[in-house]
Amino acid sequence: QVLIRPSSKVIIKFLTVMMKHGYIDEFEVVDDHRAGKIVVFLNGRLNKCGVISPRFDVCISDIEKWTTNLLPSRQFGYLVLTTSSGIMDHEEARRKHTGGKILGFFY
């Protein structure tokens, strides 16, 4: 397991997306009356995850360009975007036909 500190709402949403796709098992938020910690239980599927700083604007037509730059192949891996309808992966953003700012990626 891995310890992440400090915790934030954005990190929790990012981990929720990773958990939804089965890249991590589960995570628990430890409230220590300070910034907080997150304990993540890994299952060995995650090869790499990273954050994109600054959070670039990504329109729907640019999602394909970002996936080719960041992900190893088209078959697996996800970009995480923050959109006006919440934090989601790039496939869900494409289904909802919404762009946003890029947070990071994992595969």
Coordinates of C-alpha atoms in Angstrom, one line a residue, residues 14 23 46-50 52 63-81 89-91 94 102 104-107:
F14 CA -8.7 10.9 -9.3
Y23 CA -6.2 -0.1 -11.5
L46 CA -0.9 0.2 -12.3
N47 CA 2.3 0.8 -14.3
K48 CA 2.5 4.5 -14.2
C49 CA 0.4 7.5 -13.2
G50 CA 1.3 11.1 -13.6
I52 CA 0.0 17.2 -15.9
I63 CA -8.3 14.6 -26.6
E64 CA -7.0 12.3 -29.3
K65 CA -3.8 14.3 -29.6
W66 CA -3.2 14.1 -25.8
T67 CA -3.9 10.4 -25.7
T68 CA -1.3 9.7 -28.4
N69 CA 1.3 11.8 -26.6
L70 CA 0.8 10.5 -23.1
L71 CA -0.5 6.9 -23.3
P72 CA 1.4 3.9 -24.6
S73 CA -1.3 2.6 -26.8
R74 CA -4.9 3.2 -27.7
Q75 CA -6.1 -0.1 -26.1
F76 CA -5.4 0.9 -22.4
G77 CA -4.7 3.8 -20.2
Y78 CA -6.8 6.8 -19.3
L79 CA -6.5 10.6 -19.2
V80 CA -8.2 12.3 -16.3
L81 CA -9.9 15.5 -17.1
D89 CA -11.7 9.9 -17.8
H90 CA -11.3 11.0 -21.4
E91 CA -13.7 8.3 -22.8
R94 CA -16.0 12.1 -25.1
I102 CA -6.3 17.9 -18.1
G104 CA -3.2 13.6 -15.3
F105 CA -3.1 10.1 -16.7
F106 CA -2.6 6.5 -15.6
Y107 CA -2.0 3.1 -17.3

